[in-house]
PDB file of C-alpha atoms in Angstrom:
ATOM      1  CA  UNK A   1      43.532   7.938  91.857  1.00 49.00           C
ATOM      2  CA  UNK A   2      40.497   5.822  91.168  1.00 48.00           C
ATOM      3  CA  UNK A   3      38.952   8.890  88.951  1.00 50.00           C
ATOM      4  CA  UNK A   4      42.231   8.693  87.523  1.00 45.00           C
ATOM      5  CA  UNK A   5      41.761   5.334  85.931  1.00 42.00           C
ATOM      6  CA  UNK A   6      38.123   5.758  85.586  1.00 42.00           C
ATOM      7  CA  UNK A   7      38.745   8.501  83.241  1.00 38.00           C
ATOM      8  CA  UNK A   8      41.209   7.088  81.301  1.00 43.00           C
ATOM      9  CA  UNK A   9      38.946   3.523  80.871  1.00 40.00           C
ATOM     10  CA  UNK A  10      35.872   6.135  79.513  1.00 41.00           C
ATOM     11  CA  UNK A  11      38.926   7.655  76.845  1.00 40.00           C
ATOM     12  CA  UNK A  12      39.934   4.588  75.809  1.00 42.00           C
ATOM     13  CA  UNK A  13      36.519   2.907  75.216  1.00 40.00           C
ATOM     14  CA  UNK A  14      34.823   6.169  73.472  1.00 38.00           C
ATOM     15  CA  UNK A  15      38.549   6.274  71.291  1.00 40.00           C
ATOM     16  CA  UNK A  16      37.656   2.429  70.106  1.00 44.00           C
ATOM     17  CA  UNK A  17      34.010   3.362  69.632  1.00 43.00           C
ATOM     18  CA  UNK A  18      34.757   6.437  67.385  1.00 45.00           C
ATOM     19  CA  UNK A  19      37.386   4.174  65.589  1.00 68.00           C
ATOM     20  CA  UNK A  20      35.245   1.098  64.648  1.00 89.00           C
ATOM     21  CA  UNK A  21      33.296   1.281  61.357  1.00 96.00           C
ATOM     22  CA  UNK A  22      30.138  -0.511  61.084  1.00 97.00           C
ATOM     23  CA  UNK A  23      28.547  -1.414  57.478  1.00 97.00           C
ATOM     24  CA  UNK A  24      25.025  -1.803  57.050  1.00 97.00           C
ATOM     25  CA  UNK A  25      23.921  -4.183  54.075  1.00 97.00           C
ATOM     26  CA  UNK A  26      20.295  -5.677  53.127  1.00 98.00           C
ATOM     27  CA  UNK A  27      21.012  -9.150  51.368  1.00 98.00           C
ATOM     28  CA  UNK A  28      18.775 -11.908  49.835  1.00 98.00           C
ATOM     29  CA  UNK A  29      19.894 -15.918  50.460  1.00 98.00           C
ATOM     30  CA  UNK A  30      18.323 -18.437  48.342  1.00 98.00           C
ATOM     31  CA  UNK A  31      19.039 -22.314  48.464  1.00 98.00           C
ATOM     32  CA  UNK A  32      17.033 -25.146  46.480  1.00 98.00           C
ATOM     33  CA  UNK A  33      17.422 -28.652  48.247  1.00 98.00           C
ATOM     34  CA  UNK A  34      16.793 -32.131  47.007  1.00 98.00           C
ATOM     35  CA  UNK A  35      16.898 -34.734  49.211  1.00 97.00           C
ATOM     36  CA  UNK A  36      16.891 -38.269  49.011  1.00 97.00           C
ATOM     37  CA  UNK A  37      16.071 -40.956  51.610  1.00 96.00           C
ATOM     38  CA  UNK A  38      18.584 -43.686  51.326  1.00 97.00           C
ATOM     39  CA  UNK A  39      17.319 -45.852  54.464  1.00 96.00           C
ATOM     40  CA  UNK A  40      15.233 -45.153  57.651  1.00 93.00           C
ATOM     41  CA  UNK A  41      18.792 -43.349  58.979  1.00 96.00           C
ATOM     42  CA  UNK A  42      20.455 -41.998  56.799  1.00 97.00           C
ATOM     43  CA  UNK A  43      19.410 -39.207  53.852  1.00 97.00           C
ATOM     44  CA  UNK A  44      21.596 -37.230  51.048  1.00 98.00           C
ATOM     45  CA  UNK A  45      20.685 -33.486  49.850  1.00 98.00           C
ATOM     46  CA  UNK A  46      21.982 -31.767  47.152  1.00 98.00           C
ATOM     47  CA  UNK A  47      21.844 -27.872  47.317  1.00 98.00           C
ATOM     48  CA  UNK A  48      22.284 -24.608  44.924  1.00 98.00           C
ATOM     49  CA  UNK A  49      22.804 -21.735  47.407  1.00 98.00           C
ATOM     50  CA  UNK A  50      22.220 -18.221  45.482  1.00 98.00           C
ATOM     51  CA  UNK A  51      23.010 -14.708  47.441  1.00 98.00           C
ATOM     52  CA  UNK A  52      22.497 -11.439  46.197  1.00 98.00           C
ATOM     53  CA  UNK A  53      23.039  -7.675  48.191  1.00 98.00           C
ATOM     54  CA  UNK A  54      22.318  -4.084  48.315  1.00 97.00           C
ATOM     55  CA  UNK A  55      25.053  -1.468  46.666  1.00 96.00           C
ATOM     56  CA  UNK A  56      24.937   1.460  48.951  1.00 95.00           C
ATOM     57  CA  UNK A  57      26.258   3.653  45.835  1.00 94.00           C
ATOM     58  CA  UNK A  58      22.508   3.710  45.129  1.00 91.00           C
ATOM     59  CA  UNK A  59      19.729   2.036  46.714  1.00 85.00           C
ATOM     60  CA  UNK A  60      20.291   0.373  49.936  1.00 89.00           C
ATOM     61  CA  UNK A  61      17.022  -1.149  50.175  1.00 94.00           C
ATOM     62  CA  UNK A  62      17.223  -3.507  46.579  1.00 96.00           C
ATOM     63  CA  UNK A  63      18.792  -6.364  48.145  1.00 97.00           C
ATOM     64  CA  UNK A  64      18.889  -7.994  44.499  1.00 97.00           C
ATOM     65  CA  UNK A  65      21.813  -5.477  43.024  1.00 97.00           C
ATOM     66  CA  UNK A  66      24.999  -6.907  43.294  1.00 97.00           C
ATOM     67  CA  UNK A  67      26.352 -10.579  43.249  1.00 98.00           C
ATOM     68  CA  UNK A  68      27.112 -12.172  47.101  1.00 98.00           C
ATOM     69  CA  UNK A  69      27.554 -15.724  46.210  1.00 98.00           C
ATOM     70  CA  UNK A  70      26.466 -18.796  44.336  1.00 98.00           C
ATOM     71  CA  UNK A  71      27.558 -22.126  45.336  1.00 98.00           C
ATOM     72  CA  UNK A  72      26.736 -26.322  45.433  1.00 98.00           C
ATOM     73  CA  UNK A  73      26.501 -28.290  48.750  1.00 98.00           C
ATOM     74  CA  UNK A  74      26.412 -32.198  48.713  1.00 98.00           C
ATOM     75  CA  UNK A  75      24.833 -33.215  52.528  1.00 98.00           C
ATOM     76  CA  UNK A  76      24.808 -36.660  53.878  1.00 98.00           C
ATOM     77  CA  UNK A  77      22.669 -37.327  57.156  1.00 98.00           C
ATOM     78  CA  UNK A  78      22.838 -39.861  59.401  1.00 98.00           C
ATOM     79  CA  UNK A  79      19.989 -40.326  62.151  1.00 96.00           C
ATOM     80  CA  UNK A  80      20.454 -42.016  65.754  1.00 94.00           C
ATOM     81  CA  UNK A  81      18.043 -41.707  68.100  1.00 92.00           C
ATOM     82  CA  UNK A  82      18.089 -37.867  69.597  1.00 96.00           C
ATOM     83  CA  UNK A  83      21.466 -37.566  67.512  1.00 98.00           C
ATOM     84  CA  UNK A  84      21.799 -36.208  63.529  1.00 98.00           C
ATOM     85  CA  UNK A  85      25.045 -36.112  62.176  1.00 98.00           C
ATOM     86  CA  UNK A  86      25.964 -34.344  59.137  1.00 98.00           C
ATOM     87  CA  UNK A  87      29.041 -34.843  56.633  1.00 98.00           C
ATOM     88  CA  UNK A  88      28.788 -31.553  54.447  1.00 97.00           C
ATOM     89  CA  UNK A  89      30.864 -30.649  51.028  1.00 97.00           C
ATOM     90  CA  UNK A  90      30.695 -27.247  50.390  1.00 96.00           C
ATOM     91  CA  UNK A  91      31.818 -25.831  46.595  1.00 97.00           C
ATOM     92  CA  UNK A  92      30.717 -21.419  47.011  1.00 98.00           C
ATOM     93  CA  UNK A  93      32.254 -18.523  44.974  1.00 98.00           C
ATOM     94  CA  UNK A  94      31.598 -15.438  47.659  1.00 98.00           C
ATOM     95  CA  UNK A  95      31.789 -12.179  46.614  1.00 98.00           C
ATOM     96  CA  UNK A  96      33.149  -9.522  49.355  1.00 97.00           C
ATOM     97  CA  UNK A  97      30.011  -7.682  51.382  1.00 97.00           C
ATOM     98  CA  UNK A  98      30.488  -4.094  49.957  1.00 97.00           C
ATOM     99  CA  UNK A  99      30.563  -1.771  52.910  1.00 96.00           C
ATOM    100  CA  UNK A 100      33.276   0.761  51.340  1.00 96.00           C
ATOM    101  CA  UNK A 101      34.503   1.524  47.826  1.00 96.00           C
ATOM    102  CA  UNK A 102      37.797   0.218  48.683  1.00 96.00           C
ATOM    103  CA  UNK A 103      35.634  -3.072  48.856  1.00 97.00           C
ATOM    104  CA  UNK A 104      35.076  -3.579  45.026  1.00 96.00           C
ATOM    105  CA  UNK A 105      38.723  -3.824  44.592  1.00 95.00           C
ATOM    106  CA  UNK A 106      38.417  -7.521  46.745  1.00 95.00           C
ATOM    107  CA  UNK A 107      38.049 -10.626  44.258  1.00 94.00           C
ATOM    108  CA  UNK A 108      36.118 -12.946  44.307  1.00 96.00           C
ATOM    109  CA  UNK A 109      36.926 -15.952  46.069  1.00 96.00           C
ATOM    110  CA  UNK A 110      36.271 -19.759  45.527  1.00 97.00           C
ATOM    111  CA  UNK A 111      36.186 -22.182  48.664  1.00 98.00           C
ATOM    112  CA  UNK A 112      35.689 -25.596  49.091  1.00 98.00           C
ATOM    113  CA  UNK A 113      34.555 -26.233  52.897  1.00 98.00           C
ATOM    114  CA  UNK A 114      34.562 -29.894  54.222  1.00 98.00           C
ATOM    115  CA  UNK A 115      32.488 -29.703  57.553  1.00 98.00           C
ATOM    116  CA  UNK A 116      31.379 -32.041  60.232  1.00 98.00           C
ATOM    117  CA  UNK A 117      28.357 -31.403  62.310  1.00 98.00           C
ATOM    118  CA  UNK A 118      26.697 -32.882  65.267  1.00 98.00           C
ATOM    119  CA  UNK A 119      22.937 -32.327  66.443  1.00 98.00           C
ATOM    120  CA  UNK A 120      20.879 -33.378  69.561  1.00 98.00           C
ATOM    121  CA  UNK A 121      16.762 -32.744  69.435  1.00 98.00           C
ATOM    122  CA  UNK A 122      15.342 -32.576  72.606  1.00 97.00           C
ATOM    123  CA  UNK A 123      11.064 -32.190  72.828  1.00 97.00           C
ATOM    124  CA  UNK A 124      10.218 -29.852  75.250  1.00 97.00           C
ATOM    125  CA  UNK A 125       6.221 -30.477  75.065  1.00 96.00           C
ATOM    126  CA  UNK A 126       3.914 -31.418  72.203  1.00 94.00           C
ATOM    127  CA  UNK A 127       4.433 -27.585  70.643  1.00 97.00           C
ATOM    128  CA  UNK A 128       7.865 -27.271  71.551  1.00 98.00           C
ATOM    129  CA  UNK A 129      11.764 -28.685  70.631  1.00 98.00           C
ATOM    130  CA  UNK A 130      15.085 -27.911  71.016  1.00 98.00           C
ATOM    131  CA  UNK A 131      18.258 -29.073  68.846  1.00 98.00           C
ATOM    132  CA  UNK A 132      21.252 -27.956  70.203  1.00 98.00           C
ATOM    133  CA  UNK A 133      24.323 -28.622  67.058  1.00 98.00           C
ATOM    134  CA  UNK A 134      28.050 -28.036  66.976  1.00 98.00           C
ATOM    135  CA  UNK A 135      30.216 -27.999  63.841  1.00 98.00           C
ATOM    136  CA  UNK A 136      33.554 -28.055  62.301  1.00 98.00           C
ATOM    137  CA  UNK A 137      34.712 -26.459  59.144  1.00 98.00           C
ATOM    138  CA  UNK A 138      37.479 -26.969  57.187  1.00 98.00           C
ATOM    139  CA  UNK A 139      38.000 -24.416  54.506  1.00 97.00           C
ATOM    140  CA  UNK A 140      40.223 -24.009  51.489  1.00 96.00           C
ATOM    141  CA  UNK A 141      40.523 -20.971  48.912  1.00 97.00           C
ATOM    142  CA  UNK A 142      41.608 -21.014  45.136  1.00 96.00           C
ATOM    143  CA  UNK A 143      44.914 -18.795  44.754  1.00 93.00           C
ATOM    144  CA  UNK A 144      45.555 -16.397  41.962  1.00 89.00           C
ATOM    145  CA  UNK A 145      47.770 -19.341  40.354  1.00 91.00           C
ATOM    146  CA  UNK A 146      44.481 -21.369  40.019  1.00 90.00           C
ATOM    147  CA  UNK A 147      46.189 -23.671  43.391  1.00 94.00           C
ATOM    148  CA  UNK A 148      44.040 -24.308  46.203  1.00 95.00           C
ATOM    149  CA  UNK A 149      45.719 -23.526  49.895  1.00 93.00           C
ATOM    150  CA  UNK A 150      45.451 -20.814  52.359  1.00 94.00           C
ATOM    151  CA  UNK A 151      43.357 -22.900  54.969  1.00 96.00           C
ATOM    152  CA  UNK A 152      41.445 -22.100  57.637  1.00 97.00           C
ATOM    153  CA  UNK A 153      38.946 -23.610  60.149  1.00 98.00           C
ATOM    154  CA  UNK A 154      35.764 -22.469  61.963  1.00 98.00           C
ATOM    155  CA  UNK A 155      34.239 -23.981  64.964  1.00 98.00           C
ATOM    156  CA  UNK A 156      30.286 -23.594  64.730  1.00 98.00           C
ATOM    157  CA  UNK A 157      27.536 -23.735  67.501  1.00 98.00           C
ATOM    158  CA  UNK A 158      23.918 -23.328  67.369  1.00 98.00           C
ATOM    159  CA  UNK A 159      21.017 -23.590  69.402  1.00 98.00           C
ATOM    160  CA  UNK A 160      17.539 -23.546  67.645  1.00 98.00           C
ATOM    161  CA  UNK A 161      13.586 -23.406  69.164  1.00 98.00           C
ATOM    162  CA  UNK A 162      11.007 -25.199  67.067  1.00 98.00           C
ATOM    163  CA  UNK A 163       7.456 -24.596  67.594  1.00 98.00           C
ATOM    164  CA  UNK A 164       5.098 -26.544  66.049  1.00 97.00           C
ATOM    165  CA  UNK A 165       1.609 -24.363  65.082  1.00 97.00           C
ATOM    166  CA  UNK A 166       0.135 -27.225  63.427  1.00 96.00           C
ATOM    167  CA  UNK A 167       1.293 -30.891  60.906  1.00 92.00           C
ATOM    168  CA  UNK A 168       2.419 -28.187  58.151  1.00 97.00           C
ATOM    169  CA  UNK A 169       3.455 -24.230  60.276  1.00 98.00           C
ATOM    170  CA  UNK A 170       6.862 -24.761  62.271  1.00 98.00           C
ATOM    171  CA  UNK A 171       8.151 -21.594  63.953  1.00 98.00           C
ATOM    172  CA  UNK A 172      11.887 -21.251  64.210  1.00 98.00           C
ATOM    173  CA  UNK A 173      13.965 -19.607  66.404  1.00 98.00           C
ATOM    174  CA  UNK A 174      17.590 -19.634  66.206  1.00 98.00           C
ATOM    175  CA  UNK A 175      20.961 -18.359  67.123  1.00 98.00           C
ATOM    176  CA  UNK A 176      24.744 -19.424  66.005  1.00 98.00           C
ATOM    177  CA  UNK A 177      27.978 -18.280  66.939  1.00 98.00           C
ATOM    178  CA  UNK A 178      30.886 -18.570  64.319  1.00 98.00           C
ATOM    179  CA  UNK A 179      34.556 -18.522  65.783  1.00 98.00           C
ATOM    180  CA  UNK A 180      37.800 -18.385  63.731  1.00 98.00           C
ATOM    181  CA  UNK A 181      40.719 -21.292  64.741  1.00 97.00           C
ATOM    182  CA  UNK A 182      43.924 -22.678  63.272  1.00 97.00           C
ATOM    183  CA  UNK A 183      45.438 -23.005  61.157  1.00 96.00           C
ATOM    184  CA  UNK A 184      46.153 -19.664  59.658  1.00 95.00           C
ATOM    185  CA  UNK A 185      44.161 -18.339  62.259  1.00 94.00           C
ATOM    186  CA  UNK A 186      43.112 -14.633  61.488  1.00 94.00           C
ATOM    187  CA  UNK A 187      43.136 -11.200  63.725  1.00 95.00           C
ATOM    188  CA  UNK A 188      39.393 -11.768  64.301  1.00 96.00           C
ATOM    189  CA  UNK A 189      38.940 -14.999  66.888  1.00 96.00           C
ATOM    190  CA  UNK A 190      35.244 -14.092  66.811  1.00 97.00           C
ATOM    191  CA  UNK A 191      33.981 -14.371  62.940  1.00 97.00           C
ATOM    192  CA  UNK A 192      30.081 -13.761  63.273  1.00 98.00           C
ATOM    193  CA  UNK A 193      26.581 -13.874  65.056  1.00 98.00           C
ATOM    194  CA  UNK A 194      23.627 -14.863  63.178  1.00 98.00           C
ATOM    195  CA  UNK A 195      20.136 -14.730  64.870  1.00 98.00           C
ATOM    196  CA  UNK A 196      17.124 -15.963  62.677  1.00 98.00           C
ATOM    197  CA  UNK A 197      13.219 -16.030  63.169  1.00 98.00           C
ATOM    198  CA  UNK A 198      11.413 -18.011  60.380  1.00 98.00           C
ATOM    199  CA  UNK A 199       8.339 -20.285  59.321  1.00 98.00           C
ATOM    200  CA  UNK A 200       8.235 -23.938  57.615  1.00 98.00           C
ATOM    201  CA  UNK A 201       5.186 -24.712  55.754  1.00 98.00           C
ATOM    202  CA  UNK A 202       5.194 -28.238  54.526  1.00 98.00           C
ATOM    203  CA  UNK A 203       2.737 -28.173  51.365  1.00 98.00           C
ATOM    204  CA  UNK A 204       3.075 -31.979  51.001  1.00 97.00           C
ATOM    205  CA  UNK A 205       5.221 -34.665  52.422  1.00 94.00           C
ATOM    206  CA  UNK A 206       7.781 -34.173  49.923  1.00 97.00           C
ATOM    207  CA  UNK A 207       7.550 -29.905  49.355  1.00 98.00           C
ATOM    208  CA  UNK A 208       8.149 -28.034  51.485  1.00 98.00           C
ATOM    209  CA  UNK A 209       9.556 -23.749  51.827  1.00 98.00           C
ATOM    210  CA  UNK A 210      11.121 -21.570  54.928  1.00 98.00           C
ATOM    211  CA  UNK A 211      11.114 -17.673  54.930  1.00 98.00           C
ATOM    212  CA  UNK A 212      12.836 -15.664  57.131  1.00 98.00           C
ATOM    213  CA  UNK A 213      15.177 -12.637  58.421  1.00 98.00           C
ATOM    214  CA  UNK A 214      18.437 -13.315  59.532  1.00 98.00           C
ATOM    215  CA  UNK A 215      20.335 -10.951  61.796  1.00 98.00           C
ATOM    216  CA  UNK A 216      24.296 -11.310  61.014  1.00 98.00           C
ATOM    217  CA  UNK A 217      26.509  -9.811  63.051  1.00 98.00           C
ATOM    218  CA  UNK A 218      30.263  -9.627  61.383  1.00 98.00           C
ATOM    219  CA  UNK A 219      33.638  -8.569  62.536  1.00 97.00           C
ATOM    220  CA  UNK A 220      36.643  -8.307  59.974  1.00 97.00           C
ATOM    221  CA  UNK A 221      40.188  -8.941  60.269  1.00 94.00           C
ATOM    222  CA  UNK A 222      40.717  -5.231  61.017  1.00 95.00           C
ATOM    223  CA  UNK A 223      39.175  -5.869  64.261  1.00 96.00           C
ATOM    224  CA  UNK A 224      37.432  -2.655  63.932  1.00 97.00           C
ATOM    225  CA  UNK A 225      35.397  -2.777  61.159  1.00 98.00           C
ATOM    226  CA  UNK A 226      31.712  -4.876  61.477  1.00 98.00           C
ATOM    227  CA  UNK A 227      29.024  -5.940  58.798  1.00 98.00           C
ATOM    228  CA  UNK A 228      25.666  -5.902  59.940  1.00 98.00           C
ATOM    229  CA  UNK A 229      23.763  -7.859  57.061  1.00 98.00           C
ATOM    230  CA  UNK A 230      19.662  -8.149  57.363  1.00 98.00           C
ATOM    231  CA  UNK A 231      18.707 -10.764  55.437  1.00 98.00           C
ATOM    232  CA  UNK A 232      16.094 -12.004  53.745  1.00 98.00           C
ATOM    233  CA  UNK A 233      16.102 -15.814  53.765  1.00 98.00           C
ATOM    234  CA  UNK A 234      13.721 -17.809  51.287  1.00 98.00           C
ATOM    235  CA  UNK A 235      14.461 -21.835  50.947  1.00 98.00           C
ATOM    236  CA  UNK A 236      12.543 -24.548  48.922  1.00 98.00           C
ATOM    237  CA  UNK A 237      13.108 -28.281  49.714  1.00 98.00           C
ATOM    238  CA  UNK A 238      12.036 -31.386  47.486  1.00 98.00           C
ATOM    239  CA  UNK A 239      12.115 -34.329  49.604  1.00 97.00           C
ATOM    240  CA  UNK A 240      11.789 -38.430  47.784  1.00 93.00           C
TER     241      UNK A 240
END
């Protein structure tokens, strides 16, 4: 009996392995930030986010061929103690991640994405930090009749390692877990995984750049079907 049911867990696991499609994509994410101390707690940024990715119709390996998105994010920051809090406005027009042909045939999409998020730093020793953050997104999508509706929400939770080489190298170490919830709430609970390793150099008090590879781990609403984007991550900050 128990080879019984052992035999028909190994059918049914290798069935949903040969079933599930998995999309391999080599993308580029860009953002320019300009931020603006307002008192000793609390700072704005303004942001241009630019994202381009490969087309595996011909060379995997440009990640500057096709569009991925473009998009505006307004950032206020308030600082207590161990405690940031963030008030973000998102504005992003998101192409699809082109894993099949039947991909091209998806429209772009405009969202506007009010989100909330809460960090705690904790030092660890002189080299070493952790912030440990939790979020909460709110996200609307411009209809074909030029309405915006169709919302959804995503819970957010990250935990990142900073490790400070020197006043201008930080080391970063990251990981954040994306999870789908009402309303509207999709077929995929679980939205993403990103993982990140990447360096801060500070060239001045007020410029600074990060660089970086992202790891993001994606499942769709098929529930079978998963984009695994490598990123390339390049960000330059202008701080007053």
């Amino acid at each position: 009996m128990k080879r019984t049911i052992y035999v028909c867990l190994f059918c049914c696991m290798y069935a949903s392995a040969v079933q599930a499609q998995h999309y391999e994509h080599l993308t580029l994410w860009t953002r320019f930030s300009i931020q603006k101390k307002i008192t000793s707690k609390l700072d704005i940024a303004a942001e241009y986010i630019w994202r381009r990715q490969s087309d595996f119709r011909s060379d995997k390996s440009n990640p500057m061929a096709m569009p991925l998105a473009t998009g505006y994010r307004l950032n206020f920051i308030y600082r207590a103690k161990s405690w940031n809090y963030s008030l973000v406005n998102w504005m992003i027009r998101s192409s699809a991640l082109y894993g099949k042909m039947s991909d091209f045939n998806r429209p772009d999409r405009w969202e506007l994405r009010p989100s909330f998020f809460a960090e705690w730093n904790h030092p660890l020793s002189k080299k070493w930090s952790v912030r440990l953050r939790g979020g909460y997104e709110y996200r609307f999508f411009k209809r074909d009749d030029n309405t915006w509706g169709d919302e959804q929400a995503r819970i957010r939770f990250r935990i990142l390692g900073r490790y400070n080489f020197n006043a201008k190298n930080t080391l970063l170490i990251q990981n954040e877990t994306f999870c789908n919830i009402p309303p509207n709430l999709p077929a995929n609970t679980f939205s993403q995984n990103q993982s990140y390793l990447g360096i801060q150099h500070n060239f001045t008090p007020h410029l600074s750049s990060e660089v970086g590879y992202i790891f993001n781990y994606k499942q769709r609403a098929s529930l079978v079907e998963f984009d695994e984007e490598n990123i390339l991550q390049a960000n330059l900050y202008v701080r007053f």
